[in-house]
Every structure is written in C-alpha cells, then in structure tokens.
Coordinates of C-alpha atoms in Angstrom, one line a residue:
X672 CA -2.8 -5.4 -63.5
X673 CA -5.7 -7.7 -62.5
X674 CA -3.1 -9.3 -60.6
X675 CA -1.9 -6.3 -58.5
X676 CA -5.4 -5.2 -57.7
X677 CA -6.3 -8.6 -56.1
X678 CA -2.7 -8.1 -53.9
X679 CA -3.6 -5.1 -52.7
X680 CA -7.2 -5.7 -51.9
X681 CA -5.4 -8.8 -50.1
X682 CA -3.4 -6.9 -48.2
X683 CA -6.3 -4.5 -46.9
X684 CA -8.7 -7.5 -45.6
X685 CA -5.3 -8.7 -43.8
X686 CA -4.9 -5.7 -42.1
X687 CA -8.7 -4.9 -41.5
X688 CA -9.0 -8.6 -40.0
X689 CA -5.6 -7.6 -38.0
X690 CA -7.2 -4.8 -36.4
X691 CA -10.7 -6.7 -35.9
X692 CA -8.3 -9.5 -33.8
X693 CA -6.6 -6.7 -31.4
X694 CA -9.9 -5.0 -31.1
X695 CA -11.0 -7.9 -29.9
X696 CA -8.7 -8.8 -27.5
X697 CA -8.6 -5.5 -26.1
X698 CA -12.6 -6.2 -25.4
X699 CA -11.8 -9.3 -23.5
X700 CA -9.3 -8.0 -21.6
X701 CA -11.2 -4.8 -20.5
X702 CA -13.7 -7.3 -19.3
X703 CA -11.9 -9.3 -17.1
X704 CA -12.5 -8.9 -13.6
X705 CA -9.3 -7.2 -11.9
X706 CA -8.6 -9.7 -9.1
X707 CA -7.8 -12.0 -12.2
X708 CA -5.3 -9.6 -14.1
X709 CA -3.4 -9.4 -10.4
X710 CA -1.1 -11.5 -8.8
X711 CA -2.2 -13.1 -6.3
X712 CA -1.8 -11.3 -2.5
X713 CA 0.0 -12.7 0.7
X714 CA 0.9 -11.5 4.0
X715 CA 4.2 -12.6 5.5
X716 CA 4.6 -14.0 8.6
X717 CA 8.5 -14.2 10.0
X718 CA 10.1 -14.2 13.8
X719 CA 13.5 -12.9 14.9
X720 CA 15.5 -15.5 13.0
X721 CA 14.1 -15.9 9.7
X722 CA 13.4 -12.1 9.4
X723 CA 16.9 -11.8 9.6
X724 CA 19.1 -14.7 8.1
X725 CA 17.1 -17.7 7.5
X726 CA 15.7 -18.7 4.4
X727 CA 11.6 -17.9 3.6
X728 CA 9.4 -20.7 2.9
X729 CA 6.1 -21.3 1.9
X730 CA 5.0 -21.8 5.7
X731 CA 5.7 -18.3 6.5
X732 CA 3.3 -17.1 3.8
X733 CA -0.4 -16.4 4.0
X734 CA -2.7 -16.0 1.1
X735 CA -5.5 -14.0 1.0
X736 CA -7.0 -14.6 -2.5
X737 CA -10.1 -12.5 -1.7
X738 CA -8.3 -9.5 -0.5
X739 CA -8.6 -6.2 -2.8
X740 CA -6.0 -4.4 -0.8
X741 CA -2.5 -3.3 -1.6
X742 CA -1.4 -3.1 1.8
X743 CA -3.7 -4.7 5.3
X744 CA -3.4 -4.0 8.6
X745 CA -2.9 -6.7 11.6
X746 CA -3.3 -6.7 15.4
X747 CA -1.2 -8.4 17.5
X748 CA -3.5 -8.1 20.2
X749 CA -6.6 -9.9 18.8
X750 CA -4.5 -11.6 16.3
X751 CA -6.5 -10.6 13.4
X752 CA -5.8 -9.2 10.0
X753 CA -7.8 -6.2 8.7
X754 CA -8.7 -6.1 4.5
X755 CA -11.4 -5.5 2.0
X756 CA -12.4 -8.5 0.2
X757 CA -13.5 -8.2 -3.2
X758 CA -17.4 -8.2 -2.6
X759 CA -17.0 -5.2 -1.2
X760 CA -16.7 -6.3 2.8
X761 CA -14.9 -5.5 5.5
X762 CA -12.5 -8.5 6.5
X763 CA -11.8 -9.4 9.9
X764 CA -9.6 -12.5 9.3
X765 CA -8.8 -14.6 12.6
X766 CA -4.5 -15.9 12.2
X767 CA -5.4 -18.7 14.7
X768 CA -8.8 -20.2 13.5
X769 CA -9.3 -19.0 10.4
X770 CA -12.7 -17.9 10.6
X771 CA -13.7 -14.3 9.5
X772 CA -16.3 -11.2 10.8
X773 CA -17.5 -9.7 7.9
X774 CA -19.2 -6.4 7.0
X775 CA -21.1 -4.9 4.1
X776 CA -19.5 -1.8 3.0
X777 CA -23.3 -1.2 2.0
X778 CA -24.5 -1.5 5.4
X779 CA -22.7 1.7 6.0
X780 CA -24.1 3.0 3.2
X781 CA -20.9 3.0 1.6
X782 CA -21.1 2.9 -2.0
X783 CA -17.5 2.2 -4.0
X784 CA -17.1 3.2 -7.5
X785 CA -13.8 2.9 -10.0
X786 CA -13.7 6.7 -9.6
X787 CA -14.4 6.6 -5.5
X788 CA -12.6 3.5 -3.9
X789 CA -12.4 1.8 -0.5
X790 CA -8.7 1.1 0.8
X791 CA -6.4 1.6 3.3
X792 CA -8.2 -0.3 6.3
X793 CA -6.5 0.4 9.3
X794 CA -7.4 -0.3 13.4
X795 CA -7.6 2.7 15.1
X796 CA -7.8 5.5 16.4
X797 CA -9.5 3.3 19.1
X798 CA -9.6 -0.2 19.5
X799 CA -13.2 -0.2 18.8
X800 CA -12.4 1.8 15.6
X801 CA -11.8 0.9 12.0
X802 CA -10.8 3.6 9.5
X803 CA -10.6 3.9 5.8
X804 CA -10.4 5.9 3.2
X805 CA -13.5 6.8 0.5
X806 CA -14.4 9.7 -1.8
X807 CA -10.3 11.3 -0.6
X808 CA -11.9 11.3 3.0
X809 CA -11.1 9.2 6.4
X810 CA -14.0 7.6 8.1
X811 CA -13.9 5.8 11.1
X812 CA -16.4 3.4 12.0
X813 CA -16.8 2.2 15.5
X814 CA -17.9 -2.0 15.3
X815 CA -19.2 -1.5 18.8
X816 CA -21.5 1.3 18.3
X817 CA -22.2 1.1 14.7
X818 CA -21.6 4.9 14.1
X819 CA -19.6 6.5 11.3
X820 CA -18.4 9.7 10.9
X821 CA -16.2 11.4 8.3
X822 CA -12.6 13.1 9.1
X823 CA -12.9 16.7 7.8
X824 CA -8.9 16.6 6.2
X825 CA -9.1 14.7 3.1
X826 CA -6.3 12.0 2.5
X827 CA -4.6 11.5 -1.2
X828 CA -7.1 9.0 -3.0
X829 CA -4.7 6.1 -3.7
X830 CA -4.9 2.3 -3.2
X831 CA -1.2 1.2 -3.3
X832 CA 0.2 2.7 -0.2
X833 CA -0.9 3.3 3.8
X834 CA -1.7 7.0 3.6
X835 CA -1.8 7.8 6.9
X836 CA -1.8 6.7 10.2
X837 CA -2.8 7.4 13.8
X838 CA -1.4 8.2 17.0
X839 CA -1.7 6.3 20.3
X840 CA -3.2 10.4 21.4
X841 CA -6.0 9.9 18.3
X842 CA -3.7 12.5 16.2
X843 CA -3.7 12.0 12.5
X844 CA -0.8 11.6 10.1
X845 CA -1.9 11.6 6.4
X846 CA -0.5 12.2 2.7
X847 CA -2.4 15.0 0.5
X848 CA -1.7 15.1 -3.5
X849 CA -0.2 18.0 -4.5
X850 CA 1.9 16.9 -7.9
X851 CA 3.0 14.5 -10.1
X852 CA 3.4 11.2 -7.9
X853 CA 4.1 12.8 -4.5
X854 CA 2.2 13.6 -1.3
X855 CA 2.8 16.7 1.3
X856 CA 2.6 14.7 5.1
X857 CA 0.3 16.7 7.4
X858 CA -0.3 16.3 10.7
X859 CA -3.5 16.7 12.4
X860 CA -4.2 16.9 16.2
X861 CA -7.4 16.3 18.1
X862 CA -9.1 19.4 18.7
X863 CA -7.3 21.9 15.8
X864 CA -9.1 23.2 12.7
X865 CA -6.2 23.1 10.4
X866 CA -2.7 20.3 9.5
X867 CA 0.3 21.2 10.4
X868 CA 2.5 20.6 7.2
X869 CA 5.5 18.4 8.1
X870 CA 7.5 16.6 4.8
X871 CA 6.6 17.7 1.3
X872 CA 7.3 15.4 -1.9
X873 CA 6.4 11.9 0.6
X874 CA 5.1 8.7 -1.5
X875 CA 5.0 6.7 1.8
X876 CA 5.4 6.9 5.3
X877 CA 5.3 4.9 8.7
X878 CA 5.7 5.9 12.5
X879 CA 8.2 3.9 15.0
X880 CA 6.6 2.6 17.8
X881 CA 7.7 5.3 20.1
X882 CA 5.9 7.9 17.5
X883 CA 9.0 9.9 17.9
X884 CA 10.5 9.2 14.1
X885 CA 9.0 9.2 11.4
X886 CA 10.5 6.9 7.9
X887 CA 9.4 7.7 4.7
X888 CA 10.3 7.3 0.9
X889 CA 10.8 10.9 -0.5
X890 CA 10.7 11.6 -4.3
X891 CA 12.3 14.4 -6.0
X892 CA 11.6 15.4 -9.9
X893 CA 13.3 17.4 -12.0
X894 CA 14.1 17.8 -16.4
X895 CA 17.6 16.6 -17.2
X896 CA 17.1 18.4 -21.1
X897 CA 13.3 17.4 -21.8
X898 CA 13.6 14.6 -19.9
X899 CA 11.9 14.2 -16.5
X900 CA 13.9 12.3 -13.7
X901 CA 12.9 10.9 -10.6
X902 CA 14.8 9.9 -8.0
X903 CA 13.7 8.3 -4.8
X904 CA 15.1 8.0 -1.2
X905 CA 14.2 6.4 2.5
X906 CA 14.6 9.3 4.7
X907 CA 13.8 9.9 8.6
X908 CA 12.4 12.0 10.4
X909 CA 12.5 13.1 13.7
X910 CA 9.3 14.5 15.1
X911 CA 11.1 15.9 18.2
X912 CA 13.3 18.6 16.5
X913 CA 12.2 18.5 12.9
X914 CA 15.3 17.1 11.4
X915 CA 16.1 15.0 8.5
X916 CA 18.4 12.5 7.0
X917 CA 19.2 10.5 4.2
X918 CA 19.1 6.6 5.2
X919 CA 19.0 4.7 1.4
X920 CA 18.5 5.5 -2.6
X921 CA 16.0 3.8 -3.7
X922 CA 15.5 2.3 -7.7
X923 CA 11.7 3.0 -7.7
X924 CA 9.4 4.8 -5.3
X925 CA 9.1 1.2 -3.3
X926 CA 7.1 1.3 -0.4
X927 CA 8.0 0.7 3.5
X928 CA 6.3 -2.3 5.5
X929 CA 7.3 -1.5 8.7
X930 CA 10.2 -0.5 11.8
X931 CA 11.8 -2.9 14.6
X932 CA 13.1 -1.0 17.3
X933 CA 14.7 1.2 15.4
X934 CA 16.9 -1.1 13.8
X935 CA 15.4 -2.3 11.3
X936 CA 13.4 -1.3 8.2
X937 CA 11.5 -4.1 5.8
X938 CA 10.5 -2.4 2.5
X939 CA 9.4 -4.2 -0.9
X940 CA 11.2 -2.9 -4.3
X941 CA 8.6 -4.0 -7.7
X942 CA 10.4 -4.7 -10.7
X943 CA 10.1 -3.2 -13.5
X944 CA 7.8 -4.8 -15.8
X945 CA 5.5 -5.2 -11.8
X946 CA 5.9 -9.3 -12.4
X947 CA 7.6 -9.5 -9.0
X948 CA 8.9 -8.2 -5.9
X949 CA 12.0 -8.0 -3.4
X950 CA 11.8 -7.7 0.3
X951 CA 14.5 -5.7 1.9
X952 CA 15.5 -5.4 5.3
X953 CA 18.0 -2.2 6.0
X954 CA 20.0 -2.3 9.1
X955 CA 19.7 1.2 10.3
X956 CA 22.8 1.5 12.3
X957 CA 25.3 0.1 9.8
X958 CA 23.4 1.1 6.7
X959 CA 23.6 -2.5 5.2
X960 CA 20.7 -3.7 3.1
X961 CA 19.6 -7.1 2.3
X962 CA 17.2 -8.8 0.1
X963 CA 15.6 -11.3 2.6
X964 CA 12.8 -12.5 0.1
X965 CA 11.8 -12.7 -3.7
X966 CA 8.1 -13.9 -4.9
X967 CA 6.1 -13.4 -7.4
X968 CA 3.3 -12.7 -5.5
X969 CA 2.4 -9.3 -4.1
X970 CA 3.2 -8.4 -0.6
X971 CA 0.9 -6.5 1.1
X972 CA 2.1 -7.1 4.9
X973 CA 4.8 -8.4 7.2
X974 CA 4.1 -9.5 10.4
X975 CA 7.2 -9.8 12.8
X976 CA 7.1 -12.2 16.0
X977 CA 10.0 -12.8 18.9
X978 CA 11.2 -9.0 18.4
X979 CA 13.4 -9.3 21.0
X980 CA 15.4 -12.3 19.8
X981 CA 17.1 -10.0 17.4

C-alpha cells in the first residue's frame, strides 16, 4: 500500500513539474522580441533574364534585417526603398550607397501600439508624399513640408499585405474588412465624400501601370457539412468596363508582388507550416506558371530592371 501511495504521489510531482517546464517556456517565448521569432526579410532584385529563366543567386538578394514590414515599397526614380525599421522609423534606404534618411514615427506624433500598428509604407500620392497606415486610417505625410494629415476612408488594419494604393490622378484604391479573412476594394476619388465599391471578398490587390486593370487574389468561403472551405483565385479586373476573369487557383491566399506589361505576374505562395516561400511568375497570355525562386527567407519585394528585354 505504502508502496502505491509513494507511486502516485510520484506521478503527481512529475506532472506538476511537467506543467511548471511548459509554463515556463511559454514565458520565454512570449518574451522574445518579434523580429527574432521571424525569418529574416529580403527584397529581390532581378532583370529581364533572370526574372524569367535564369537561376536566383544570393547577389540578387537584399537583406533588410531592421525592416518590420511585410511588404516595402521602392522607387525607381530615386532608387530608394521605403520600410519601417524596428525602432519605430521611417526608412529611406539608398540601393546605390547604402546610406539611409530616417524619421521618428514619434516626431509625427505617431504613437504604434500591438493593437494600433504602422505598415504599409508606400510613395505617393505625390512625390513629396509618404503614406501609411495607423489606427485603420491612411496618412500621408509630405517630407518636404512636414505636414500630416489623415484620409477620412479607413483602410483594413493588416500588416501582411499592400492595402491599397494610389493613382497617378491622387485617387485611392484601398481594402476594408468586412468578414472572415476578406476585404471589399473601394475606390475613392479626389473631391467625393463617399467609395465607390468595386470587388468584394479581395485579400490583395495591385494596379498595372496603365491603371486600366486591376489583379487581385479573391477568396471565396463556404461549409462543405460543418466544415468551412476556402478557396482562393488570381483574378483581373478591368477598370474600363467592369469585367472579370479567372487567371489561376491558388493553394493559399498568397499574395501578388507586382505586373510587367501585362504579361507577367510575380506572386509568392507560403507553405504551410509559414517555414518558407515560392516565387511564381504566371505568363498571362498562355496561362503557364512557374516557380522562379524558393528561400527560406521572407519576401517582401521584387524589383524588376531591363523590362523591355523580355
């Protein structure tokens, strides 16, 4: 008897100790900063060859181990690429010299919280303006003059994907939450009070260069039994007459990168367990897609040069 009283008073202070160890763990993790849980972030750099046959190498990536974006913006112009660091600046990082402008969000008094983030840095609408999103709200901040001011149409508080993105006339295209995972894409002109509502059920989106079509990845949920299902497509959309059409089912609500010409379209698929990533490049005319890169790094941006030699 003695002896089966001592086994299960055993077997309690194992499990008690058991629980004490996970606890534990659980603490340690909770307490690690983000940006080391992550993997690390690069930008992709590729020209007319190598973004279509040739083989990726280490020379075409860029690392940005500060940056707390999921997606930056670059400008071929100034040759600069736009993020938020993880002190809570605004990163203006120079391709060519590597040297960097820098700005405290705080100096705008702009004050981030887990609940309220900063993301989605973008150039525009002028080329004295940066925008972001904070508090589900666009700002745009204008370097030269130091002014901010706030976009009265919110935009869906996330930090994975662009959610919107302007025009060359200053008109808005943004995502706004309205279930489950998916967005409605609104369009707002310079000079209206209200959006126009364009796509529901969007999860991202970019505008062609001409701003006439519109690619996005569409998401559609529905029960097979009590089971939810999700299924994900690339769709476009053209502005001009408002029509639609399928382009490519997607595995996962992957998200674009950006559109050549028309012809092509460069998105990135994450696996399943988020360890890595697949870049694709779909040919729009024939409907062929091909996995041009793999890494277990996360992409946040593809920069094409030599368009033209495609």
């Amino acid at each position: 008897m003695c002896i089966g009283v001592m086994s299960k008073k055993r077997k309690k202070q194992i499990v008690i100790v058991f629980v004490c160890i996970i606890l534990f763990i659980a603490l340690i993790w909770c307490l690690i900063p983000r940006k080391y849980l992550e993997r690390p972030k690069m930008i992709l750099f590729l020209n007319g060859e190598n973004g279509i046959a040739s083989k990726i190498t280490a020379e075409n990536e860029l690392l940005l181990d500060d940056c707390v974006e999921y997606l930056v913006d670059y400008s071929e112009e100034k040759q600069t690429i736009l993020y938020l660091n993880e002190e809570e600046q605004i990163v203006e990082l120079d391709i060519q010299t590597g040297m960097s402008n820098k700005k405290n969000l705080s100096e705008l008094e702009i004050y981030p919280t887990e609940e309220q983030e900063v993301h989605n840095l973008q150039y525009g609408p002028t080329e004295d303006e940066i925008s972001f999103v904070f508090d589900k709200c666009i700002y745009i901040w204008n370097t030269k003059t130091e002014e901010l001011r706030k976009v009265v149409n919110p935009c869906m508080a996330s930090i994975k994907y662009n959610k919107y993105q302007w025009c060359e006339t200053g008109d808005l295209y943004f995502l706004r939450y309205h279930r489950n995972q998916f967005s409605d894409l609104y369009l707002f002109e310079e000079g209206k009070n209200e959006a126009e509502l364009i796509q529901t059920n969007i999860v991202s989106f970019i505008l062609n260069e001409n701003e006439d079509v519109l690619y996005a990845v569409e998401g559609d949920a529905d029960y097979e039994g009590l089971a939810l299902n999700i299924k994900f497509q690339i769709i476009e959309i053209n502005l001009v007459d408002g029509t639609t059409r399928e382009l490519q089912k997607l595995k996962s609500d992957n998200f674009l990168l950006k559109n050549v010409d028309d012809r092509y379209l460069y998105y990135v698929e994450e696996s399943a367990n988020k360890k890595n990533e697949k870049l694709y490049r779909l040919d729009l005319e024939s409907g062929h897609k091909k996995c041009i890169f793999r890494t277990d790094r996360k992409i946040v941006g593809i920069v094409i040069e030599n368009v033209n030699s495609q």
